[in-house]
Short mmCIF file of N, CA, C and O in Angstrom, two decimals:
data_model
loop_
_atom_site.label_atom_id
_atom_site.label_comp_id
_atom_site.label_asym_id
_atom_site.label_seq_id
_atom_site.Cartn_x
_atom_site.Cartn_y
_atom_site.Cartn_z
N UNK A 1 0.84 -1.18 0.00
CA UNK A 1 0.00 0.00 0.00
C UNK A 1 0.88 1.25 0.00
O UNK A 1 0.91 1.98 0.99
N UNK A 2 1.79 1.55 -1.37
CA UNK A 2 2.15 2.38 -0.94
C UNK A 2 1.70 3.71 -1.10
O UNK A 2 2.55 4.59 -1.16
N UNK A 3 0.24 4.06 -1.19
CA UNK A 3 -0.38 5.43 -0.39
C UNK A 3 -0.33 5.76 0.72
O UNK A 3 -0.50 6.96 0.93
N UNK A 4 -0.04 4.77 2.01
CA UNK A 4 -0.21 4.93 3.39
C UNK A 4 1.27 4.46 4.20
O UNK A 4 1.46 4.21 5.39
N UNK A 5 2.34 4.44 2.87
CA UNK A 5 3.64 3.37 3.60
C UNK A 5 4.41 4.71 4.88
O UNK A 5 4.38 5.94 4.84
N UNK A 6 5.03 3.72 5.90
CA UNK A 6 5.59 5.11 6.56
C UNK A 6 4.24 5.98 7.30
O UNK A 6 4.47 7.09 7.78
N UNK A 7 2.95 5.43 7.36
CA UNK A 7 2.06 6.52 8.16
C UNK A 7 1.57 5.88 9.32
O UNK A 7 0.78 6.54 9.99
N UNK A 8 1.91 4.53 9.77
CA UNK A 8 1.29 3.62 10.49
C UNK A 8 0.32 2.93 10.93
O UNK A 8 0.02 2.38 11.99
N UNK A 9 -0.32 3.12 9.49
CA UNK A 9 -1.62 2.60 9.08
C UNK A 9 -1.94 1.36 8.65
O UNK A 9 -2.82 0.68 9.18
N UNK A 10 -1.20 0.96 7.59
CA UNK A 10 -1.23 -0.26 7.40
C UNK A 10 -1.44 -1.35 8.02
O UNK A 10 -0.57 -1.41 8.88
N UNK A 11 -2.24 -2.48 8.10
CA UNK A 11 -2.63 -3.18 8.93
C UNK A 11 -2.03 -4.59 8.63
O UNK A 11 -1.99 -5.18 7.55
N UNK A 12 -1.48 -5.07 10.09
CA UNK A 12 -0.18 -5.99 9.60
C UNK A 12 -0.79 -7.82 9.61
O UNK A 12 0.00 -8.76 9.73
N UNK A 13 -2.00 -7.94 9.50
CA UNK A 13 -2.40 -9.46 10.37
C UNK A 13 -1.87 -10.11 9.17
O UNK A 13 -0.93 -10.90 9.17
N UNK A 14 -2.72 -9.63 7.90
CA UNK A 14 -2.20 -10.53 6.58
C UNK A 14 -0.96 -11.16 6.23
O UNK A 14 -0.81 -12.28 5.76
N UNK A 15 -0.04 -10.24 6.53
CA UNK A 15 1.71 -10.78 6.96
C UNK A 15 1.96 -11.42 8.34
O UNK A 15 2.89 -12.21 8.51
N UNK A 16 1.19 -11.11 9.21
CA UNK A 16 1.74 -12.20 10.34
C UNK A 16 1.20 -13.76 10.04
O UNK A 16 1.92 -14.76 10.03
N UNK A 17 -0.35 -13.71 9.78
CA UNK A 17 -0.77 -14.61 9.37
C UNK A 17 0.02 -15.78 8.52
O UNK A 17 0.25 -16.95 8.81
N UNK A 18 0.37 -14.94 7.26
CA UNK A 18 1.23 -16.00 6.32
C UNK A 18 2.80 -16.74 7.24
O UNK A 18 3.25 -17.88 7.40
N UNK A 19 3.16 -15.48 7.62
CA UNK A 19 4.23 -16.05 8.53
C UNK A 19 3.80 -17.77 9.12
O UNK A 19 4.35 -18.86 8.97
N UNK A 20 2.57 -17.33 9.83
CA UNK A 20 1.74 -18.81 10.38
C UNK A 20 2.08 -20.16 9.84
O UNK A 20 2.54 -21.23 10.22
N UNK A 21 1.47 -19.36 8.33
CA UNK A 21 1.10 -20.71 7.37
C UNK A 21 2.50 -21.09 6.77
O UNK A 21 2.63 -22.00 5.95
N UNK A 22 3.80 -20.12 7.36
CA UNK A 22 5.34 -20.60 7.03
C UNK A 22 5.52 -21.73 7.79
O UNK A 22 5.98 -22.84 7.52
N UNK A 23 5.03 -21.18 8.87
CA UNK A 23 5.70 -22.01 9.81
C UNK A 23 4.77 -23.60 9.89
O UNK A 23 5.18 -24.75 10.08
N UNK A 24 3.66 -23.16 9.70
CA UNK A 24 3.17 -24.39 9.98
C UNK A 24 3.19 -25.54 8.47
O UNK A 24 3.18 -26.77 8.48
N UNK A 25 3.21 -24.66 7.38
CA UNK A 25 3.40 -25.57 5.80
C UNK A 25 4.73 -25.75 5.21
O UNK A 25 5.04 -26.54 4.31
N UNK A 26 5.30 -25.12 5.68
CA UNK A 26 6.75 -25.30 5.59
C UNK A 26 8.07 -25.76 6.30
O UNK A 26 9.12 -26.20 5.85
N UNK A 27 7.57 -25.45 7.80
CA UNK A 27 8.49 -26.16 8.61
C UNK A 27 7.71 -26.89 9.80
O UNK A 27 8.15 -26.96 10.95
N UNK A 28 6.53 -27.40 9.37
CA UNK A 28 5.67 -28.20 9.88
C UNK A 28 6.08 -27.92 11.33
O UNK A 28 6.75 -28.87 11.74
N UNK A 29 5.94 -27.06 12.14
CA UNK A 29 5.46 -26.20 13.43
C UNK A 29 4.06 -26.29 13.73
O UNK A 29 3.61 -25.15 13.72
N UNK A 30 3.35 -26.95 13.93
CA UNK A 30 2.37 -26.76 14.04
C UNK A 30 1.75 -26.15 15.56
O UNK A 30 0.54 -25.93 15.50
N UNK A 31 2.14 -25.96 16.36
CA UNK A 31 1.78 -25.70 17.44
C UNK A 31 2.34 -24.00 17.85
O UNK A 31 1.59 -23.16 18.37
N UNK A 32 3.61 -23.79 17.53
CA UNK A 32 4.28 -22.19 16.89
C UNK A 32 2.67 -21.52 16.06
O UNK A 32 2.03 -20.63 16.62
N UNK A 33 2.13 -22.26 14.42
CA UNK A 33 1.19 -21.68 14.04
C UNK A 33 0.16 -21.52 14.57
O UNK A 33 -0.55 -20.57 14.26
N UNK A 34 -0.26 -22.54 15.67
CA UNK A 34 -1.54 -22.23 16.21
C UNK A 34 -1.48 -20.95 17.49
O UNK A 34 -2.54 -20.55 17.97
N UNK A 35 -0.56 -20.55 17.81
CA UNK A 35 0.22 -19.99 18.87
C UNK A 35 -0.20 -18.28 17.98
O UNK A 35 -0.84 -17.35 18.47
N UNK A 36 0.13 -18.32 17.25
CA UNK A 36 0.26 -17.09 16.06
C UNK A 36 -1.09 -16.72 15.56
O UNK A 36 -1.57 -15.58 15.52
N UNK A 37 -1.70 -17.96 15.14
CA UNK A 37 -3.20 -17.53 14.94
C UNK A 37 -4.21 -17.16 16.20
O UNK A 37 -5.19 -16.42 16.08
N UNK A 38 -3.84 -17.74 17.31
CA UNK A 38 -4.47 -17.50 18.48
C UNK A 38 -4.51 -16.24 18.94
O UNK A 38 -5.59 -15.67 19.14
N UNK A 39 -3.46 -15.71 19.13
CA UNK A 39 -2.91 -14.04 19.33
C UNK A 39 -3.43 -13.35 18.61
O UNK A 39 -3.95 -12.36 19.14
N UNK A 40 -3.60 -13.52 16.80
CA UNK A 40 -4.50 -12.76 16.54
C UNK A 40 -5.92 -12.50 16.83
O UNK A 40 -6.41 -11.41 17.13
N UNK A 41 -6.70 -13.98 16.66
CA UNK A 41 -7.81 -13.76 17.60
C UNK A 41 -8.10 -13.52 18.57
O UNK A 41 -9.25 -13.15 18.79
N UNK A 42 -7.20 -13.61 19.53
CA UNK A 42 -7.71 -12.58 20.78
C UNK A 42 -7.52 -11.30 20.64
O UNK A 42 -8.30 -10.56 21.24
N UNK A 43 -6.57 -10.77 19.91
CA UNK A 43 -6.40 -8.94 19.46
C UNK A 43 -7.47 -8.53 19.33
O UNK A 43 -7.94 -7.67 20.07
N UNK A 44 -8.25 -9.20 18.10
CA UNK A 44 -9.55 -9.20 17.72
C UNK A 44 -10.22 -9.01 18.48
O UNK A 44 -10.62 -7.87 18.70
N UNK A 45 -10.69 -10.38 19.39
CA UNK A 45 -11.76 -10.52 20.38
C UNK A 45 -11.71 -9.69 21.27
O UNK A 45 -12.67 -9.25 21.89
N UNK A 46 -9.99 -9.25 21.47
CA UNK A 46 -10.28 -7.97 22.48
C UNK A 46 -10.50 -6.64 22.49
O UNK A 46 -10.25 -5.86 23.40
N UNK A 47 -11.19 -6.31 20.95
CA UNK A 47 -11.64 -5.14 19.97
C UNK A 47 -10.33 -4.35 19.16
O UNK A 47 -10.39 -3.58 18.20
N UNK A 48 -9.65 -4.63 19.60
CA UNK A 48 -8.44 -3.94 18.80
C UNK A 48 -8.33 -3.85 16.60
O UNK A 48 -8.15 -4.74 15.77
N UNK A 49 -8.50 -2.63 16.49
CA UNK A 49 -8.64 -2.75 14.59
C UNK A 49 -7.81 -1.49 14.26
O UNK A 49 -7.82 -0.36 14.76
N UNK A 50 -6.91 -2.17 13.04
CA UNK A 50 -6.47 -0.85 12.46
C UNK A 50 -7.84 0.12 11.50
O UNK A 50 -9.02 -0.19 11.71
N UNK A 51 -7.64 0.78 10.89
CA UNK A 51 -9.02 1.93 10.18
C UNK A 51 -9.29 1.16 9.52
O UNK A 51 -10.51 1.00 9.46
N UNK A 52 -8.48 0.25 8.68
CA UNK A 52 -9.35 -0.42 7.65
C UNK A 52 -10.35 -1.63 7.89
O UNK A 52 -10.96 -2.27 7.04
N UNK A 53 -10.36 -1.81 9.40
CA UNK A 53 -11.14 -2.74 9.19
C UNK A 53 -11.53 -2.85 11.05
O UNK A 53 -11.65 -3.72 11.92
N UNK A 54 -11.63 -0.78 10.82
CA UNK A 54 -12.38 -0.19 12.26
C UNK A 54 -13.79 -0.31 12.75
O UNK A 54 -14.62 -0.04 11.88
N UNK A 55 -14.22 -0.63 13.81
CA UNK A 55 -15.61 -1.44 14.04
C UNK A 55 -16.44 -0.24 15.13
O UNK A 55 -15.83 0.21 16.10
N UNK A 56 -17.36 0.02 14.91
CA UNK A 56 -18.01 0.69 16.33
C UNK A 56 -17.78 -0.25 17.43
O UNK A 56 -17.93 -1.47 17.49
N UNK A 57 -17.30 0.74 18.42
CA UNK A 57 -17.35 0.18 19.63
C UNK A 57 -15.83 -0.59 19.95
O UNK A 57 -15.44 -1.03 21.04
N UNK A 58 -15.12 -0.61 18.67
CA UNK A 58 -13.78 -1.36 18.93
C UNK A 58 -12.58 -0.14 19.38
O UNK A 58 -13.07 0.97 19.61
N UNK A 59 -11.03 -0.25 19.53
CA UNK A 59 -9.75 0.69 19.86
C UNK A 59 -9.46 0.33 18.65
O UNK A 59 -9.42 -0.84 18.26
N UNK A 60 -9.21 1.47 17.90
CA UNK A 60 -8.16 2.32 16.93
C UNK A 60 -6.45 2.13 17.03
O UNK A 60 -5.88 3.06 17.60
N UNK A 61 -5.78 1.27 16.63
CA UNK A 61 -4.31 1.20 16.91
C UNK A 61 -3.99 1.41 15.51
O UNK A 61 -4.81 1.63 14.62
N UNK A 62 -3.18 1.36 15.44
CA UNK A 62 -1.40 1.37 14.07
C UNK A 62 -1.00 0.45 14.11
O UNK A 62 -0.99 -0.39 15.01
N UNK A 63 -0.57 0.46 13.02
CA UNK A 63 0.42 -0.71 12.57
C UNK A 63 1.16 -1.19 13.59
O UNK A 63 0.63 -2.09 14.25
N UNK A 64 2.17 -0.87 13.88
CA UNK A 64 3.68 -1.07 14.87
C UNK A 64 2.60 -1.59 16.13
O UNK A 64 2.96 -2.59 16.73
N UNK A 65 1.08 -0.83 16.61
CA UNK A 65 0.74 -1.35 18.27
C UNK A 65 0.06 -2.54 17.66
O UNK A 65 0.00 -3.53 18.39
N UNK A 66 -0.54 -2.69 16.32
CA UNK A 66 -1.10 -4.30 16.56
C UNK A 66 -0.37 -5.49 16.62
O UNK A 66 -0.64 -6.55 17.20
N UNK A 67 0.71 -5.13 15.84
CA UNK A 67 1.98 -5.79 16.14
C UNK A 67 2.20 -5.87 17.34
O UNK A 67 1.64 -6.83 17.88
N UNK A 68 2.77 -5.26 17.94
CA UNK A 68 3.01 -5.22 19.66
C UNK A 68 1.33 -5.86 20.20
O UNK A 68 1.20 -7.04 20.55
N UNK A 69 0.82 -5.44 20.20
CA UNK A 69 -0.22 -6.55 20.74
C UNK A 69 -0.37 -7.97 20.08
O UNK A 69 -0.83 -8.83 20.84
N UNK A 70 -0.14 -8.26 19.12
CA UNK A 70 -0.34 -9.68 19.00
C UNK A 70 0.92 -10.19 19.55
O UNK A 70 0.93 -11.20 20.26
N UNK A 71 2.11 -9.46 19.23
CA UNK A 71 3.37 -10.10 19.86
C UNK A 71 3.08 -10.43 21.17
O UNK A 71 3.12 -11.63 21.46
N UNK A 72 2.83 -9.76 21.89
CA UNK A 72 2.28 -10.41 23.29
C UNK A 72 1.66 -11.29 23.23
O UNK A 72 2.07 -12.06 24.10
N UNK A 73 0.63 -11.84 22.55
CA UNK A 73 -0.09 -12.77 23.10
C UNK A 73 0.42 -14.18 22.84
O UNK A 73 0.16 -15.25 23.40
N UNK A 74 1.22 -13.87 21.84
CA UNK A 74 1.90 -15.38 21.23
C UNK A 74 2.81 -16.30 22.40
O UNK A 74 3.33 -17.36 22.08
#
C-alpha cells in the first residue's frame, strides 16, 4: 500500500498470518502456528482494529501497536 507506507496505518495481520502458514506448511510447526493464529484472535476478540477494518465500539491502533499486541499474546 504504498499510499499509506511510513504513516502507520497499514494493517499488519495478513503478513503475520502468512508467517503462520510458514511455519506451519513449511516447517511443519504446528503448534508455533496455532500460537500465532491464536494471538490474533484474541487482538480481535479484544476489539483492537487498524481503520481499515475499524468497528463501532472497537480501539483504533497502528500498525507497529497491533503488532506489539499480538506479539504479546503469542
Amino acid at each position: 500500500a504504498p499510499d499509506i507506507a511510513g504513516q502507520n496505518k497499514a494493517n499488519p495481520i495478513a503478513t503475520i498470518l502468512s508467517a503462520a502458514m510458514m511455519l506451519r506448511f513449511s516447517f511443519d510447526l504446528d503448534r508455533e502456528a496455532d500460537a500465532v493464529e491464536a494471538a490474533v484472535q484474541k487482538v480481535l476478540s479484544d476489539g483492537f482494529r487498524t481503520g481499515d477494518i475499524m468497528s463501532e465500539g472497537c480501539t483504533k491502533v497502528g500498525t507497529v501497536q497491533m503488532g506489539d499486541l499480538i506479539a504479546e499474546r503469542v
